[in-house]
CSV table of C-alpha atoms and ligand atoms in Angstrom, one decimal:
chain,number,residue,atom,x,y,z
A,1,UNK,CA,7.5,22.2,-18.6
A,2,UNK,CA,4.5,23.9,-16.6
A,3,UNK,CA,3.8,25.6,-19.8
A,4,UNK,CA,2.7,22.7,-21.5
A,5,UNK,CA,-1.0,21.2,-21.8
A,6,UNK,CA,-1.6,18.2,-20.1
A,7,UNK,CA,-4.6,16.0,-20.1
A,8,UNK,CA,-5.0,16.5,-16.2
A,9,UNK,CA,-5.8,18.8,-13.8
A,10,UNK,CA,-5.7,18.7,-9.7
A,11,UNK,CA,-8.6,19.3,-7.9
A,12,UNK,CA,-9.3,20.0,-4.3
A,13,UNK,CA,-11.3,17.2,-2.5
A,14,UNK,CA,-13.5,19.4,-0.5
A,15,UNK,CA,-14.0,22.7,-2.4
A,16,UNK,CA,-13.4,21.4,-6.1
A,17,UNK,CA,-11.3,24.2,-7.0
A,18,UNK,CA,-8.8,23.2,-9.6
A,19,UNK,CA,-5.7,23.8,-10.6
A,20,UNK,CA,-2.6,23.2,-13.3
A,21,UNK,CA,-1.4,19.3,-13.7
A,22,UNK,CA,1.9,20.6,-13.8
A,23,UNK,CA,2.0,22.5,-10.8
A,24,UNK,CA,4.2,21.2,-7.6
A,25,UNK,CA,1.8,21.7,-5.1
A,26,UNK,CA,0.0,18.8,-2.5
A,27,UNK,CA,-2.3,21.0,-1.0
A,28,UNK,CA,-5.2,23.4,-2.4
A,29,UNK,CA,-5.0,27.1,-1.1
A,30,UNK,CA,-7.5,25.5,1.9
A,31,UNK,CA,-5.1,22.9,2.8
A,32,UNK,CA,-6.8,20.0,1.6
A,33,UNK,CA,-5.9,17.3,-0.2
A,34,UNK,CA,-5.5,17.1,-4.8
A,35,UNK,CA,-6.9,14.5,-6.9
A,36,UNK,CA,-5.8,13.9,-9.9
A,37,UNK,CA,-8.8,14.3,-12.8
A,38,UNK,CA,-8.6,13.1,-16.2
A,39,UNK,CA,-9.9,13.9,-18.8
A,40,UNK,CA,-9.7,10.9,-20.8
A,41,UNK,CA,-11.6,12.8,-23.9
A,42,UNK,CA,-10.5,11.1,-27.1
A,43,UNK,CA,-8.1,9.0,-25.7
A,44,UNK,CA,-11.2,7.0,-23.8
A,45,UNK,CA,-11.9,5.1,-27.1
A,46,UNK,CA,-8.1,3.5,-27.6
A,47,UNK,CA,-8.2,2.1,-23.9
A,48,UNK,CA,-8.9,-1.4,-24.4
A,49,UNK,CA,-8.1,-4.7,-21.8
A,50,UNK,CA,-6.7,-6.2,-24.5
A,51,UNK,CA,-3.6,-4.0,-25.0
A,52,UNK,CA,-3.0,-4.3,-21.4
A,53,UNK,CA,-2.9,-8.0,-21.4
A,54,UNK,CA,-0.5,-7.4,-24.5
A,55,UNK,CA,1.7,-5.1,-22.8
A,56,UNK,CA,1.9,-7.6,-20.1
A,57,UNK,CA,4.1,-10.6,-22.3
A,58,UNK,CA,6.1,-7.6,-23.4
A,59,UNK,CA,10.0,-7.4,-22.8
A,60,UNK,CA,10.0,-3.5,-22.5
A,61,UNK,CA,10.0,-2.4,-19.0
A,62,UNK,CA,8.0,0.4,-19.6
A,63,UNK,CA,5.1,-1.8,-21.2
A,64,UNK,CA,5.5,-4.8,-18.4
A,65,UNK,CA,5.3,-2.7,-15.4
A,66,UNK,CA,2.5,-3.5,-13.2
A,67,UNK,CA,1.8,0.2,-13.6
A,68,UNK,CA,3.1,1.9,-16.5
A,69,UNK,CA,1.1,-0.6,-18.6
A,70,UNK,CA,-1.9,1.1,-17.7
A,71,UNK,CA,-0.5,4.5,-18.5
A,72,UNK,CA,-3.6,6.1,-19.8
A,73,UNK,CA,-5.7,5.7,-17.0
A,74,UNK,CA,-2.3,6.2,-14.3
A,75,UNK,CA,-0.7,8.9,-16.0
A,76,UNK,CA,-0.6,9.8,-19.7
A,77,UNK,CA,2.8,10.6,-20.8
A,78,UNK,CA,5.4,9.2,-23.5
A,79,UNK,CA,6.6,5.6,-23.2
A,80,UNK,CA,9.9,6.8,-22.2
A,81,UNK,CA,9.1,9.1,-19.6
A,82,UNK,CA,8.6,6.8,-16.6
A,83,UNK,CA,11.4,5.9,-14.0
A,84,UNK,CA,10.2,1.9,-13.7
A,85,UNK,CA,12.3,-1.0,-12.1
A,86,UNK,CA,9.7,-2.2,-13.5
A,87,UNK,CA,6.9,-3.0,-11.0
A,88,UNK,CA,4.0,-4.8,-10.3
A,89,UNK,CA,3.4,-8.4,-11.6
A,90,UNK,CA,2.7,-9.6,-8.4
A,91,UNK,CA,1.4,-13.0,-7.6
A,92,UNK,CA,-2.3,-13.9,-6.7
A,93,UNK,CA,-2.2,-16.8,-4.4
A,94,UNK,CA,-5.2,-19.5,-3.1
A,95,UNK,CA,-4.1,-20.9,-0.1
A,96,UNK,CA,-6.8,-23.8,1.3
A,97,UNK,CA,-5.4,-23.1,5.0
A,98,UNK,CA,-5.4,-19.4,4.9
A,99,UNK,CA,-9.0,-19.8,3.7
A,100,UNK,CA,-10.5,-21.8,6.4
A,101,UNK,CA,-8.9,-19.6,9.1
A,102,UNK,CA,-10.7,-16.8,7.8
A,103,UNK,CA,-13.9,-18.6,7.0
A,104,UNK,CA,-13.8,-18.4,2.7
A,105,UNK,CA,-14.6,-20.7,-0.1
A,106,UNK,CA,-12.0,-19.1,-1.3
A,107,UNK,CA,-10.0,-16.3,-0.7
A,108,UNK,CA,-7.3,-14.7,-2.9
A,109,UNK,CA,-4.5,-12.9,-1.8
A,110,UNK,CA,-2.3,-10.9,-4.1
A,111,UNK,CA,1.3,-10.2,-2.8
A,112,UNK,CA,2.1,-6.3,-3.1
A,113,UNK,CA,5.2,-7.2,-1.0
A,114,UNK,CA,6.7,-8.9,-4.3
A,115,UNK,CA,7.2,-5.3,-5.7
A,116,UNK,CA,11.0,-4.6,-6.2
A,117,UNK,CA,11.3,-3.0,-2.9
A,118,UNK,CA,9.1,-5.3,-0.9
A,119,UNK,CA,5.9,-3.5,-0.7
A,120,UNK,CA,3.2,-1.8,-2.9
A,121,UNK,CA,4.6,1.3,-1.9
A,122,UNK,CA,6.7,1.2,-5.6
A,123,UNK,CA,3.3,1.2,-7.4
A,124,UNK,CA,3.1,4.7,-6.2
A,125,UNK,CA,6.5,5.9,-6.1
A,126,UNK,CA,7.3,5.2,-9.8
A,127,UNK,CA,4.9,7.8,-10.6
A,128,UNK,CA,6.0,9.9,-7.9
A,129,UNK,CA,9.4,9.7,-9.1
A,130,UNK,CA,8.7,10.3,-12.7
A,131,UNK,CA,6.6,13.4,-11.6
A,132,UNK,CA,10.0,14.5,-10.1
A,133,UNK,CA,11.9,14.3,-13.1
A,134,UNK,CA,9.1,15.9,-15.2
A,135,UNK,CA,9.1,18.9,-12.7
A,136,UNK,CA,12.4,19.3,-12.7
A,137,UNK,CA,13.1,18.4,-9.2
A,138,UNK,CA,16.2,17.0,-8.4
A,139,UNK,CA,15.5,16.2,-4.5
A,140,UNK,CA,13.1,14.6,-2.8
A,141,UNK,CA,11.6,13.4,0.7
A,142,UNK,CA,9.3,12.2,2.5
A,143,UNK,CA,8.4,11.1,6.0
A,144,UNK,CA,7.7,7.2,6.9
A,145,UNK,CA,6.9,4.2,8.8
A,146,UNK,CA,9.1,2.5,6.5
A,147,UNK,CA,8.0,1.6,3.2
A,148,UNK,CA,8.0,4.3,1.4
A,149,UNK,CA,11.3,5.6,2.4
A,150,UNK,CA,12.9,2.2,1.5
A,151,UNK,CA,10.9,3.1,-1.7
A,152,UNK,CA,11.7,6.2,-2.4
A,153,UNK,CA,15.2,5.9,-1.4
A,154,UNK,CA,15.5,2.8,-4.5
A,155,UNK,CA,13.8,5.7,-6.8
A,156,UNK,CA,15.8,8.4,-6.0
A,157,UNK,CA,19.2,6.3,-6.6
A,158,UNK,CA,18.0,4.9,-10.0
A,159,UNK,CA,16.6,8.5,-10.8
A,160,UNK,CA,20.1,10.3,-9.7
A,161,UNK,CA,18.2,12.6,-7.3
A,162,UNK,CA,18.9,12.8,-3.7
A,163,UNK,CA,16.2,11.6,-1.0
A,164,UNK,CA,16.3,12.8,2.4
A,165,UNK,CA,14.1,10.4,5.0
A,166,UNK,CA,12.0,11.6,8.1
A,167,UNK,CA,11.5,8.7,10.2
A,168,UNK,CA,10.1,8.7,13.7
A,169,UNK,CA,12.7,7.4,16.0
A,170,UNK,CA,12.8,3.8,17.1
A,171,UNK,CA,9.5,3.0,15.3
A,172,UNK,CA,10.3,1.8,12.0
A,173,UNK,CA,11.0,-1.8,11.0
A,174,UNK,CA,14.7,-2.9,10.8
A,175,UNK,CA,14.1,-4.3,6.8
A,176,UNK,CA,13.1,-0.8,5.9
A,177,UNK,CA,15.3,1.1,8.0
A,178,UNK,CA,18.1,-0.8,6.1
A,179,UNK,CA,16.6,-0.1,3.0
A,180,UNK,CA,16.7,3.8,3.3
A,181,UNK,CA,20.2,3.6,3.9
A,182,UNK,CA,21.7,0.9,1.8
A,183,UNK,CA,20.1,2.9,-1.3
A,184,UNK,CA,22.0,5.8,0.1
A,185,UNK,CA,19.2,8.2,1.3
A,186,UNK,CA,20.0,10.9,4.2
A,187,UNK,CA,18.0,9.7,6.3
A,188,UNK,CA,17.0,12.0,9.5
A,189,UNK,CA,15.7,10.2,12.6
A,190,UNK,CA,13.5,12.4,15.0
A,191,UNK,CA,12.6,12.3,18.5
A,192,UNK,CA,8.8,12.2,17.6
A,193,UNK,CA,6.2,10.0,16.0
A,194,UNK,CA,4.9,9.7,12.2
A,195,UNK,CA,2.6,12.3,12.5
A,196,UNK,CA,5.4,14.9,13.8
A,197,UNK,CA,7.4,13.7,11.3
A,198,UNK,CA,4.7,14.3,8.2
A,199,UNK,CA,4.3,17.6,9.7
A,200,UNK,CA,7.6,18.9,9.9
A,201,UNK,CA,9.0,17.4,6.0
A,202,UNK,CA,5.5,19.0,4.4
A,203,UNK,CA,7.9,22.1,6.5
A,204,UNK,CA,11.0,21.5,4.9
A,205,UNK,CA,10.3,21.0,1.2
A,206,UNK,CA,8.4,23.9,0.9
A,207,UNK,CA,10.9,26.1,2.5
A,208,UNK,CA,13.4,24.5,0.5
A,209,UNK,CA,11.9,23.5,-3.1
A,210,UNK,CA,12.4,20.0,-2.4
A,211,UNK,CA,9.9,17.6,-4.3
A,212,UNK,CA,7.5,15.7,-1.0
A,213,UNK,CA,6.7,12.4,-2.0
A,214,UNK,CA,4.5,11.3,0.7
A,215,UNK,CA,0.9,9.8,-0.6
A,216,UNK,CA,-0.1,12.9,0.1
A,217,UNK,CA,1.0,13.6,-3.2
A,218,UNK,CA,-1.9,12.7,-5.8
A,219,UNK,CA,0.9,11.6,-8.3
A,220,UNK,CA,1.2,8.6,-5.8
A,221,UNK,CA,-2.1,7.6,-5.7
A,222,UNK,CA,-2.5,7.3,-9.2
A,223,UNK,CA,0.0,4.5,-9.3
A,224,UNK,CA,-1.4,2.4,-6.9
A,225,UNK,CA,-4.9,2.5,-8.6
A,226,UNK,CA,-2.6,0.2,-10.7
A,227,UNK,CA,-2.6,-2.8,-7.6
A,228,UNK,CA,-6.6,-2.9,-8.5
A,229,UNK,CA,-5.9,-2.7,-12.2
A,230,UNK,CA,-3.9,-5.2,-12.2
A,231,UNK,CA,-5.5,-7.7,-9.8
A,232,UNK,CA,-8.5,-7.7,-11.9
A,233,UNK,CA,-6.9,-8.7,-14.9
A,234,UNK,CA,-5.5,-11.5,-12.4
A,235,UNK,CA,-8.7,-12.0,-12.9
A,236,UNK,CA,-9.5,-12.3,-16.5
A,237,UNK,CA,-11.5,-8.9,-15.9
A,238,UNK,CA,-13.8,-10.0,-14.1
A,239,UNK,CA,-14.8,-8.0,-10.6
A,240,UNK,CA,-14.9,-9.8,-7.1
A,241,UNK,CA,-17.3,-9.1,-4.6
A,242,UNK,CA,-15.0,-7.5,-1.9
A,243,UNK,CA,-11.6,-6.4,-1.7
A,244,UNK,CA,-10.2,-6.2,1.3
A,245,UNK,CA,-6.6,-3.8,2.9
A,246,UNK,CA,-5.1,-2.6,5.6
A,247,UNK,CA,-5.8,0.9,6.2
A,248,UNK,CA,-2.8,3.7,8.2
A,249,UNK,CA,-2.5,6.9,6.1
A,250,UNK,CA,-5.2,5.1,4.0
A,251,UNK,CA,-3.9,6.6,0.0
A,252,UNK,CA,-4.2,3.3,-0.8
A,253,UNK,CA,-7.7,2.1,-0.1
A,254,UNK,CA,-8.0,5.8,-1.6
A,255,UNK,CA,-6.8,4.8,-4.7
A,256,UNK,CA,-8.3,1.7,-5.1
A,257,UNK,CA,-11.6,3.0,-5.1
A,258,UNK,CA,-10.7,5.9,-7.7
A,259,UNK,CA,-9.3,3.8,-10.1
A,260,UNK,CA,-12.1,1.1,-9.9
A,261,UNK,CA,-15.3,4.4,-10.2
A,262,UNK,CA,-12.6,5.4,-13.7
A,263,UNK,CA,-13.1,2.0,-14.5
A,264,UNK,CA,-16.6,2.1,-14.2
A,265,UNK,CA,-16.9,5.2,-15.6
A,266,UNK,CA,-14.9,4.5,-19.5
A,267,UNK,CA,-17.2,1.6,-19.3
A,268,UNK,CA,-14.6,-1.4,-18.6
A,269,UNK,CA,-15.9,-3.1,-15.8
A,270,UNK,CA,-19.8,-3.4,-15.1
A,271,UNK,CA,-20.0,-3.1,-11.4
A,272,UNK,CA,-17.6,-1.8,-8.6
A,273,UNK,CA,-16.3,-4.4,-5.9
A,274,UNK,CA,-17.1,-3.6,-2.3
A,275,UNK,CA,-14.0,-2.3,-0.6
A,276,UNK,CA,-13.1,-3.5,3.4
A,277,UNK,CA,-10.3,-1.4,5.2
A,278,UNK,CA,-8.7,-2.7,8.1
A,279,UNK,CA,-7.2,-1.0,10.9
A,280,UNK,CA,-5.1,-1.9,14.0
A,281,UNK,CA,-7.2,-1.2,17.1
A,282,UNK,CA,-4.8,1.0,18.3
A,283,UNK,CA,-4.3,3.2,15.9
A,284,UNK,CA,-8.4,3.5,14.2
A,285,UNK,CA,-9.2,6.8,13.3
A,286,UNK,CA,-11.1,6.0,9.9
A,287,UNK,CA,-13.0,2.8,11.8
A,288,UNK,CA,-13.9,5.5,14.8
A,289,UNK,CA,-15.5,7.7,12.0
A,290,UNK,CA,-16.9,5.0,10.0
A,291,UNK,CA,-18.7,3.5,13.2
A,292,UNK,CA,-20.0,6.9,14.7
A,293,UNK,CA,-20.9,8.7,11.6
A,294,UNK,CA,-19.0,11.8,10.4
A,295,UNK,CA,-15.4,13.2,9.9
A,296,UNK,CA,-12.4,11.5,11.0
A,297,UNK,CA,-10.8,12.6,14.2
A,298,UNK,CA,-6.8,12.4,14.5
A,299,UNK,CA,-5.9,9.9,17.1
A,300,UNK,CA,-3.2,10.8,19.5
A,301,UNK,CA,-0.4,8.4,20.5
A,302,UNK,CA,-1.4,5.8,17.9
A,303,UNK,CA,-0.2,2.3,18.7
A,304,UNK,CA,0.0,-0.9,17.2
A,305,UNK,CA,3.0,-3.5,16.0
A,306,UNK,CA,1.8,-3.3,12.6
A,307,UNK,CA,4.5,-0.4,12.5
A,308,UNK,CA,3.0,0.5,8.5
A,309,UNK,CA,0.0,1.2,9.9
A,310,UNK,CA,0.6,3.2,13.3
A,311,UNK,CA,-0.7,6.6,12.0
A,312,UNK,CA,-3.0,8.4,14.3
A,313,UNK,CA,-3.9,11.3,11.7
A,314,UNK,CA,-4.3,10.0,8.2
A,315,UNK,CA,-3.4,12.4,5.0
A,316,UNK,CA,-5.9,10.8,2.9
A,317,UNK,CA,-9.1,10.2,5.2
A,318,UNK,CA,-11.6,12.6,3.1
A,319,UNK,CA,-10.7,10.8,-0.3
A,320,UNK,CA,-10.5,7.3,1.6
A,321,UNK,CA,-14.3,8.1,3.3
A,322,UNK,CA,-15.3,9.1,-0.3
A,323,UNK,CA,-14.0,5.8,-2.0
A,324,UNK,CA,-15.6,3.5,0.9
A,325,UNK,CA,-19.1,5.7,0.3
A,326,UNK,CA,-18.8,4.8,-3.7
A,327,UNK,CA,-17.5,1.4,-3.2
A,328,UNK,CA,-19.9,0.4,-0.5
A,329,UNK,CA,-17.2,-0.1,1.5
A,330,UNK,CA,-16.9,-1.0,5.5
A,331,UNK,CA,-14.4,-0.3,7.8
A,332,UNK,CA,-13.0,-2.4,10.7
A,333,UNK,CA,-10.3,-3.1,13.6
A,334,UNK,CA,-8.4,-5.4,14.9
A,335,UNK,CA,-6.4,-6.1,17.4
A,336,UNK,CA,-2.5,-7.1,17.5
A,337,UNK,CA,-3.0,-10.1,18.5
A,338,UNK,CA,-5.6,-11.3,15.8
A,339,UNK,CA,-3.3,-9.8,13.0
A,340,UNK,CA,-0.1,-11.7,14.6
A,341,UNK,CA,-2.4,-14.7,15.0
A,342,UNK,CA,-3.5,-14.3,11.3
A,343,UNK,CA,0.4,-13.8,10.0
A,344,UNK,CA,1.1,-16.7,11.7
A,345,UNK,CA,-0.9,-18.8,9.4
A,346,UNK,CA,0.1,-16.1,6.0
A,347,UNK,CA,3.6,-16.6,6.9
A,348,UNK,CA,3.0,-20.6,8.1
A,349,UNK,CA,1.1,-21.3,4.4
A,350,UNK,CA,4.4,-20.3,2.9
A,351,UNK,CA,3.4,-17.2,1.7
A,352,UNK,CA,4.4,-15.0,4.3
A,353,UNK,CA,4.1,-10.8,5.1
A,354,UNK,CA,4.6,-8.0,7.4
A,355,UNK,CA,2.7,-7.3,9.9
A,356,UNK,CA,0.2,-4.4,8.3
A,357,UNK,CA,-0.4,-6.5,5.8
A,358,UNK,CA,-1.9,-9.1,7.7
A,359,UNK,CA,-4.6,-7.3,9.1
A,360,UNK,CA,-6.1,-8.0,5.8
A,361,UNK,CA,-6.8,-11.6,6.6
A,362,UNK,CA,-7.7,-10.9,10.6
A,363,UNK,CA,-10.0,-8.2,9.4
A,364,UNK,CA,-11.4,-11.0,6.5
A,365,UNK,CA,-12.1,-13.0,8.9
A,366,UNK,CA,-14.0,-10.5,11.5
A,367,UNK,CA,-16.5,-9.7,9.0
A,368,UNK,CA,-16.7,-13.2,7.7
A,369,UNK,CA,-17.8,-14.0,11.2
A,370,UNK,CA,-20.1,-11.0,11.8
A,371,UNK,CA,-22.0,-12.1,8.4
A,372,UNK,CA,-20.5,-8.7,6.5
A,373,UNK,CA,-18.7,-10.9,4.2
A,374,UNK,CA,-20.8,-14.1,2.7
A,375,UNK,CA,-18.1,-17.3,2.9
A,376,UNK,CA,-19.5,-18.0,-0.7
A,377,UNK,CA,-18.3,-14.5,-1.5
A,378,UNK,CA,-15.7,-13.9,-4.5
A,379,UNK,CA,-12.9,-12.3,-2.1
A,380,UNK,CA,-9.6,-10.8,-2.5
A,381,UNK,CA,-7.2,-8.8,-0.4
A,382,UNK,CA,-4.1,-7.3,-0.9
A,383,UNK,CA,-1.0,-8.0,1.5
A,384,UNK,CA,1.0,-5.1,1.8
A,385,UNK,CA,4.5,-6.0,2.7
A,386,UNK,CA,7.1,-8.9,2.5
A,387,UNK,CA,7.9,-10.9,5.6
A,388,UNK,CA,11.4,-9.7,5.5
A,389,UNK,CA,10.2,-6.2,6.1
A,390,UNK,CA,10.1,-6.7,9.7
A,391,UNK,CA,12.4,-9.9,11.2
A,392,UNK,CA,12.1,-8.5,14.6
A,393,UNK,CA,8.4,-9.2,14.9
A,394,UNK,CA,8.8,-12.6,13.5
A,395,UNK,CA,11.6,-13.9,15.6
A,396,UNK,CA,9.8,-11.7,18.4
A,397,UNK,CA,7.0,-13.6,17.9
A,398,UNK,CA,8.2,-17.0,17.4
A,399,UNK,CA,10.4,-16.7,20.4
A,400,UNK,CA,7.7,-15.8,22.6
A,401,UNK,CA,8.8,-12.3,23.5
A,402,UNK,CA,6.5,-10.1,22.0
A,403,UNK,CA,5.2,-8.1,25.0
A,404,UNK,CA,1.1,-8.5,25.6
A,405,UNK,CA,1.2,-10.9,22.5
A,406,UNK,CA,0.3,-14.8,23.0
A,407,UNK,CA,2.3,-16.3,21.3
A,408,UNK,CA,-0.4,-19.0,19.8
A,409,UNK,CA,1.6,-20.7,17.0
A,410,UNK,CA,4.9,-20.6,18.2
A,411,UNK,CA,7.5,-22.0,16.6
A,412,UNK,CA,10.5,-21.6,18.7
A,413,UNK,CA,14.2,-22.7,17.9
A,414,UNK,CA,15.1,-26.0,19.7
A,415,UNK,CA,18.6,-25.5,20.5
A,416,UNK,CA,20.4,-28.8,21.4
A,417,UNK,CA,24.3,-29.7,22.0
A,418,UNK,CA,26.4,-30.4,18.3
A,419,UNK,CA,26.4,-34.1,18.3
A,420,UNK,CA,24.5,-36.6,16.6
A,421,UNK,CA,22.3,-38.8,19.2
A,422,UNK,CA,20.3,-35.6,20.5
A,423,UNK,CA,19.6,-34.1,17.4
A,424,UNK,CA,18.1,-37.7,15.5
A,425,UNK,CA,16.0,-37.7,19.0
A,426,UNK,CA,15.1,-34.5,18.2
A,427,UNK,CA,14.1,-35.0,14.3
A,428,UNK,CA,12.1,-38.4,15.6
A,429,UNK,CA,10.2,-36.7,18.0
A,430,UNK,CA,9.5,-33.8,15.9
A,431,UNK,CA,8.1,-35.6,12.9
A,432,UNK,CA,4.4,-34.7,11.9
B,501,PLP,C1,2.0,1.9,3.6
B,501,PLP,C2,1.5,0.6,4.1
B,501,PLP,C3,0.2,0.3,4.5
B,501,PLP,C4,-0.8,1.4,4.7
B,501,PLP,O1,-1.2,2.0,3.5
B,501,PLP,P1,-1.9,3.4,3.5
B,501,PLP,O2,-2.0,3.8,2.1
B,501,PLP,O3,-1.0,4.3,4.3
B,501,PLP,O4,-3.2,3.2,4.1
B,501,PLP,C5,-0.1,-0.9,4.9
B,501,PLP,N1,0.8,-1.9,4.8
B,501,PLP,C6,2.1,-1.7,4.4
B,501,PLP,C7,3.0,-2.8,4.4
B,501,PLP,C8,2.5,-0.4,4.0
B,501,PLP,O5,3.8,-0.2,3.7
C-alpha cells in the first residue's frame, strides 16, 4: 500500500518536516507530534454543504456516519474503505435550566456521548481503525483513562484485529473498564498512572509492529474534526461565537480548531468560532501555560474525579496551544466540585454525562461570570461522555460519599419498610 500516492502527507508540528501519508509512524524523527495536511487541490471545488446534508438522509452507513460523510476533508479514500458503526449523529440539545445555571440566553450542548460507544472518542477511532486496516495492521493498542479503550476495543472486534488495553490501575471508570473487556480486548492493568501507561504502550508497539491508536495518532484527530463538522451543520452552517470542551490529552480541542482553519481555508465558513478548553484544577497543564505565557509543563500526580481528564502530560499540547492561538481561544479550570455541581444539573435536565464532560458547562459558566463569554453570546459545548460511563461517581455523589465533594443536589435513595402506609407517606410528602 505505502507505495501508493495519497492526497496527504504528515508533517511535524514543530519543525515542518514531512513525511509519507502512508507511513506507520506518530512521531517525527524529533519526537514531536504529525498532522495530517491535505492537499485538497482539485478535489476543493466538489466539497460542497449540500452533499453533506444529502449524505446525512442517506441509508448507507458509510454516507450517514457523523464522520465518514465528510470524507474529503477527514480522510479521502473510497466509500468502502471505512470501518463505521456508523457514528456521529448526535443530538444538540437547549436545555432552559442548564442555561441559567451557567448564565446563557442560550446555550447548546451537543451529546458526543450518544456515539455508539458512549463517547466521542468513536469519531476518532473509526479513522484510526480504518488507518489499521489500510496499513495492514492486524493489532492494535493503546493506553487509556477509559474511552478510548472501550472504543477501540468495539473497533478492533468489528474490524477482526486484536486490541490490547494499557490502563492505569484502579483509575478508570467501571462503564469503560467493562467496555474493554466485554468487546474482548486484552486488556493489561498496570501499577502506574496514564502517563506511565502512554509511555510504556508507545514501548510496546514499536518493539512489536503493533498499530498505537492513542490521539497521538493524527489519523484520530482527523475524525474528530468531524464533532465540529457536524455541529455546525446542526447549525444550518452557520458559526457560533464560542465553543466550549473539556481539555485532558487535549487531541480534541486540537482537532476542532484544525478542522474549523480547513474550513476557513476552502472557503465554507466565513469566520472561525472562538474555542474555550476546560480543565480540572487538578490536573491543568495547558491552563498553567495558557495563564503564565509559554510551553506547557507536564504536571506530576495529576488529580481530578473527572477520570477522562486526569492527564498530567498532554500528547497534543503544541497542536492544542496552536488551535487556541488561531481560534482565539481561552483556557480555564475548574474545580471538582463545580464540575459535579454542574453534572448535577446536565444529568438533573435529563440530559445527563460523565464527569469530564461536564466541565464544559462549570467552565461555561466561569467565563460567563468573569465577562469572557457575553450571556447574549451564540454558545455551544460539546459533552464528552454518557452518564453511564461512570455509575460510581453518580451513585457516589447522590449518596453523599464522594470524599471532599458537597454533595449540593443530592438526591439520595429513601429506603423505607415493603408495605403500603409508609411508602404513600412517603410519595405525599415528596410531591413537588
Ligand atoms: C477523552 C475524553 C476527554 C478529553 O479529550 P482530550 O482529547 O483527551 O482532551 C474528555 N471527556 C471525555 C468523556 C473523554 O473520553
Amino acid at each position: 500500500m505505502s507505495g501508493h500516492e495519497v492526497p496527504w502527507t504528515l508533517r511535524c508540528v514543530d519543525t515542518g518536516a514531512v513525511y509519507g501519508g502512508l507511513e506507520p509512524r506518530y512521531r517525527s524523527d524529533n519526537g514531536a507530534t504529525l498532522d495530517v495536511v491535505h492537499d485538497f487541490g482539485a478535489a476543493a471545488a466538489t466539497i460542497d454543504l449540500d452533499a453533506f446534508d444529502q449524505r446525512r438522509r442517506s441509508k448507507l452507513a458509510v454516507d450517514r456516519s457523523g464522520v465518514w460523510r465528510f470524507r474529503e476533508l477527514i480522510l479521502p479514500v473510497s466509500a468502502d474503505a471505512p470501518i463505521t458503526k456508523p457514528e456521529g449523529n448526535t443530538n444538540l440539545y437547549y436545555s432552559d435550566s442548564i442555561a441559567r445555571y451557567v448564565g446563557l440566553d442560550s446555550f447548546g450542548l451537543k451529546h458526543e456521548g450518544e456515539n455508539p460507544t458512549g463517547s466521542f472518542k468513536d469519531r476518532g477511532m473509526t479513522v484510526g481503525i480504518t488507518m489499521a486496516r489500510m496499513l495492514g495492521m492486524r493489532r492494535v493498542a493503546c493506553a487509556s483513562t477509559g474511552n478510548t479503550s472501550a472504543s477501540m476495543a468495539a473497533y478492533a472486534a468489528q474490524a477482526g484485529m486484536q486490541a490490547f488495553v494499557f490502563i492505569p490501575e484502579g483509575k478508570i471508570a467501571y462503564g469503560k473498564l467493562s467496555q474493554a473487556l466485554a468487546y474482548g480486548a486484552t486488556t493489561i492493568q498496570l501499577d502506574g498512572d496514564f502517563d506511565r501507561a502512554m509511555e510504556l504502550v508507545q514501548e510496546v508497539c514499536t518493539s512489536e509492529g503493533i498499530y498505537l491508536l492513542n490521539s497521538v495518532n493524527p489519523f484520530r484527530i482527523e475524525g474528530q474534526k468531524a464533532i465540529g463538522f457536524e455541529l455546525l451543520q446542526d447549525l444550518d452552517w452557520t458559526v457560533p461565537d464560542w465553543i466550549v470542551l473539556p481539555g485532558g490529552n487535549l487531541g480534541n480541542n486540537a482537532a476542532l480548531s484544525k478542522g474549523m482553519s480547513e474550513l476557513l481555508g476552502l472557503g465554507l465558513i466565513d469566520r472561525l468560532p472562538r474555542i474555550a478548553v476546560i480543565q480540572a484544577a487538578g490536573a491543568n497543564p495547558l491552563y498553567r501555560a495558557f495563564r503564565d505565557g509559554g510551553p506547557v509543563h507536564p504536571l506530576a500526580n495529576a488529580e481530578t474525579l473527572a477520570t477522562a481528564i486526569r492527564i498530567g502530560n498532554p500528547v497534543s499540547w503544541r497542536k492544542s496551544q496552536r488551535g487556541i492561538a488561531a481560534c482565539d481561544g481561552v483556557v480555564e479550570d475548574v474545580t471538582d466540585q463545580e464540575i459535579l455541581d454542574a453534572k448535577a444539573y446536565v444529568d438533573a435536565a435529563g440530559i445527563g454525562a460523565e464527569p469530564a464532560s461536564c466541565a464544559t458547562v462549570a467552565g461555561a459558566r466561569k467565563l460567563v461570570a468573569a465577562g469572557v463569554i457575553d450571556s447574549a453570546a451564540s454558545v455551544c459545548g460539546i459533552l464528552t461522555g454518557h452518564l453511564l460511563k461512570d455509575p460510581d461517581a453518580v451513585v457516589g455523589y447522590h449518596c453523599g460519599e464522594l470524599e471532599g465533594i458537597d454533595s449540593r443536589f443530592l438526591n439520595a435513595p429513601i429506603r423505607v419498610s415493603a408495605e403500603l402506609g409508609p411508602i404513600i407517606d412517603l410519595v405525599r410528602a415528596a410531591r413537588s
